mmCIF file of C-alpha atoms in Angstrom:
data_model
loop_
_atom_site.group_PDB
_atom_site.id
_atom_site.type_symbol
_atom_site.label_atom_id
_atom_site.label_comp_id
_atom_site.label_asym_id
_atom_site.label_seq_id
_atom_site.Cartn_x
_atom_site.Cartn_y
_atom_site.Cartn_z
ATOM 1 C CA UNK A 140 -15.378 -69.652 3.776
ATOM 2 C CA UNK A 141 -11.956 -68.590 5.010
ATOM 3 C CA UNK A 142 -10.603 -68.696 1.449
ATOM 4 C CA UNK A 143 -13.187 -66.201 0.212
ATOM 5 C CA UNK A 144 -12.452 -63.988 3.201
ATOM 6 C CA UNK A 145 -8.713 -63.925 2.509
ATOM 7 C CA UNK A 146 -9.274 -63.332 -1.214
ATOM 8 C CA UNK A 147 -11.061 -60.093 -0.361
ATOM 9 C CA UNK A 148 -8.897 -58.798 2.473
ATOM 10 C CA UNK A 149 -6.146 -56.229 2.390
ATOM 11 C CA UNK A 150 -3.750 -56.377 5.314
ATOM 12 C CA UNK A 151 -0.505 -55.499 6.990
ATOM 13 C CA UNK A 152 1.123 -58.676 8.233
ATOM 14 C CA UNK A 153 4.117 -59.813 10.216
ATOM 15 C CA UNK A 154 6.416 -62.742 9.573
ATOM 16 C CA UNK A 155 8.488 -63.783 12.574
ATOM 17 C CA UNK A 156 11.592 -65.922 12.311
ATOM 18 C CA UNK A 157 11.216 -67.901 15.533
ATOM 19 C CA UNK A 158 14.837 -69.076 15.336
ATOM 20 C CA UNK A 159 16.505 -65.645 15.168
ATOM 21 C CA UNK A 160 13.718 -63.318 16.290
ATOM 22 C CA UNK A 161 14.015 -61.271 13.098
ATOM 23 C CA UNK A 162 10.826 -59.734 11.726
ATOM 24 C CA UNK A 163 9.446 -58.968 8.295
ATOM 25 C CA UNK A 164 6.512 -56.609 7.824
ATOM 26 C CA UNK A 165 4.577 -56.856 4.568
ATOM 27 C CA UNK A 166 1.325 -55.770 3.035
ATOM 28 C CA UNK A 167 -1.384 -57.270 0.896
ATOM 29 C CA UNK A 168 -3.095 -54.819 -1.431
ATOM 30 C CA UNK A 169 -5.104 -54.979 -4.622
ATOM 31 C CA UNK A 170 -1.813 -54.536 -6.521
ATOM 32 C CA UNK A 171 -0.456 -57.839 -5.215
ATOM 33 C CA UNK A 172 -3.631 -59.915 -5.136
ATOM 34 C CA UNK A 173 -4.953 -59.403 -1.603
ATOM 35 C CA UNK A 174 -4.025 -61.515 1.421
ATOM 36 C CA UNK A 175 -4.672 -65.003 0.038
ATOM 37 C CA UNK A 176 -2.541 -64.431 -3.056
ATOM 38 C CA UNK A 177 0.210 -62.776 -1.017
ATOM 39 C CA UNK A 178 0.463 -65.541 1.544
ATOM 40 C CA UNK A 179 0.116 -68.207 -1.161
ATOM 41 C CA UNK A 180 3.300 -66.861 -2.731
ATOM 42 C CA UNK A 181 5.152 -67.432 0.564
ATOM 43 C CA UNK A 182 3.743 -70.950 0.793
ATOM 44 C CA UNK A 183 4.902 -71.619 -2.764
ATOM 45 C CA UNK A 184 8.500 -70.418 -2.553
ATOM 46 C CA UNK A 185 9.221 -69.242 0.995
ATOM 47 C CA UNK A 186 10.098 -65.679 0.054
ATOM 48 C CA UNK A 187 7.136 -64.106 -1.745
ATOM 49 C CA UNK A 188 9.552 -62.117 -3.903
ATOM 50 C CA UNK A 189 11.261 -60.323 -0.995
ATOM 51 C CA UNK A 190 15.002 -59.879 -1.650
ATOM 52 C CA UNK A 191 16.124 -60.549 1.926
ATOM 53 C CA UNK A 192 13.945 -63.651 2.207
ATOM 54 C CA UNK A 193 15.161 -64.899 -1.192
ATOM 55 C CA UNK A 194 18.701 -64.736 0.152
ATOM 56 C CA UNK A 195 17.645 -66.618 3.275
ATOM 57 C CA UNK A 196 15.964 -69.365 1.216
ATOM 58 C CA UNK A 197 19.092 -69.635 -0.953
ATOM 59 C CA UNK A 198 21.340 -69.831 2.101
ATOM 60 C CA UNK A 199 19.322 -72.041 4.467
ATOM 61 C CA UNK A 200 16.712 -73.695 2.232
ATOM 62 C CA UNK A 201 12.939 -73.661 2.043
ATOM 63 C CA UNK A 202 12.682 -76.108 4.957
ATOM 64 C CA UNK A 203 14.173 -73.438 7.230
ATOM 65 C CA UNK A 204 11.247 -71.171 6.357
ATOM 66 C CA UNK A 205 8.703 -73.949 6.858
ATOM 67 C CA UNK A 206 10.129 -74.852 10.265
ATOM 68 C CA UNK A 207 10.816 -71.399 11.684
ATOM 69 C CA UNK A 208 8.466 -68.799 10.234
ATOM 70 C CA UNK A 209 5.219 -67.702 11.870
ATOM 71 C CA UNK A 210 2.674 -65.545 10.004
ATOM 72 C CA UNK A 211 0.421 -63.022 11.763
ATOM 73 C CA UNK A 212 -1.995 -60.312 10.692
ATOM 74 C CA UNK A 213 -1.244 -56.940 12.269
ATOM 75 C CA UNK A 214 -4.128 -55.058 10.638
ATOM 76 C CA UNK A 215 -6.769 -56.172 8.193
ATOM 77 C CA UNK A 216 -8.934 -54.068 5.886
ATOM 78 C CA UNK A 217 -11.767 -54.658 3.474
ATOM 79 C CA UNK A 218 -11.165 -54.408 -0.248
ATOM 80 C CA UNK A 219 -12.537 -50.860 -0.498
ATOM 81 C CA UNK A 220 -9.779 -49.278 1.598
ATOM 82 C CA UNK A 221 -7.325 -47.369 -0.592
ATOM 83 C CA UNK A 222 -3.994 -49.163 -1.089
ATOM 84 C CA UNK A 223 -2.160 -45.992 -0.077
ATOM 85 C CA UNK A 224 -3.571 -46.334 3.455
ATOM 86 C CA UNK A 225 -2.278 -49.914 3.672
ATOM 87 C CA UNK A 226 1.187 -48.911 2.468
ATOM 88 C CA UNK A 227 1.367 -46.063 5.001
ATOM 89 C CA UNK A 228 0.434 -48.452 7.802
ATOM 90 C CA UNK A 229 3.018 -50.982 6.577
ATOM 91 C CA UNK A 230 5.706 -48.304 6.760
ATOM 92 C CA UNK A 231 4.543 -47.311 10.259
ATOM 93 C CA UNK A 232 4.850 -50.911 11.476
ATOM 94 C CA UNK A 233 8.312 -51.256 9.911
ATOM 95 C CA UNK A 234 9.440 -48.187 11.846
ATOM 96 C CA UNK A 235 7.723 -49.229 15.068
ATOM 97 C CA UNK A 236 9.090 -52.786 15.021
ATOM 98 C CA UNK A 237 12.434 -51.660 13.546
ATOM 99 C CA UNK A 238 12.280 -54.433 10.971
ATOM 100 C CA UNK A 239 14.402 -52.385 8.543
ATOM 101 C CA UNK A 240 17.240 -52.179 11.061
ATOM 102 C CA UNK A 241 17.003 -55.555 12.793
ATOM 103 C CA UNK A 242 14.822 -57.629 10.500
ATOM 104 C CA UNK A 243 14.304 -58.708 6.923
ATOM 105 C CA UNK A 244 12.883 -55.455 5.507
ATOM 106 C CA UNK A 245 15.335 -53.632 3.274
ATOM 107 C CA UNK A 246 12.844 -51.026 2.017
#
């Protein structure tokens, strides 16, 4: 099932704010519970623990996130891939998409 697949996938993902065009690049690794757990945290609170997104939820409300955010997978990996590889790829995407400068990534 799709749930089992997401429970066992590591990934680099993109969140797009369709209202402003701002981007957020994140990763799902074994440290944060793989892709299903990571995306479930966004579904639960809108920010998944990200500081910039927490501020946005506080300022504009969770409904803003629900109405304007789109979630995409940039790269997916099986559970055996080392987390370090995922984190390197996440950093590469942040640089490439300039989400630290013009988006919601502060790290």
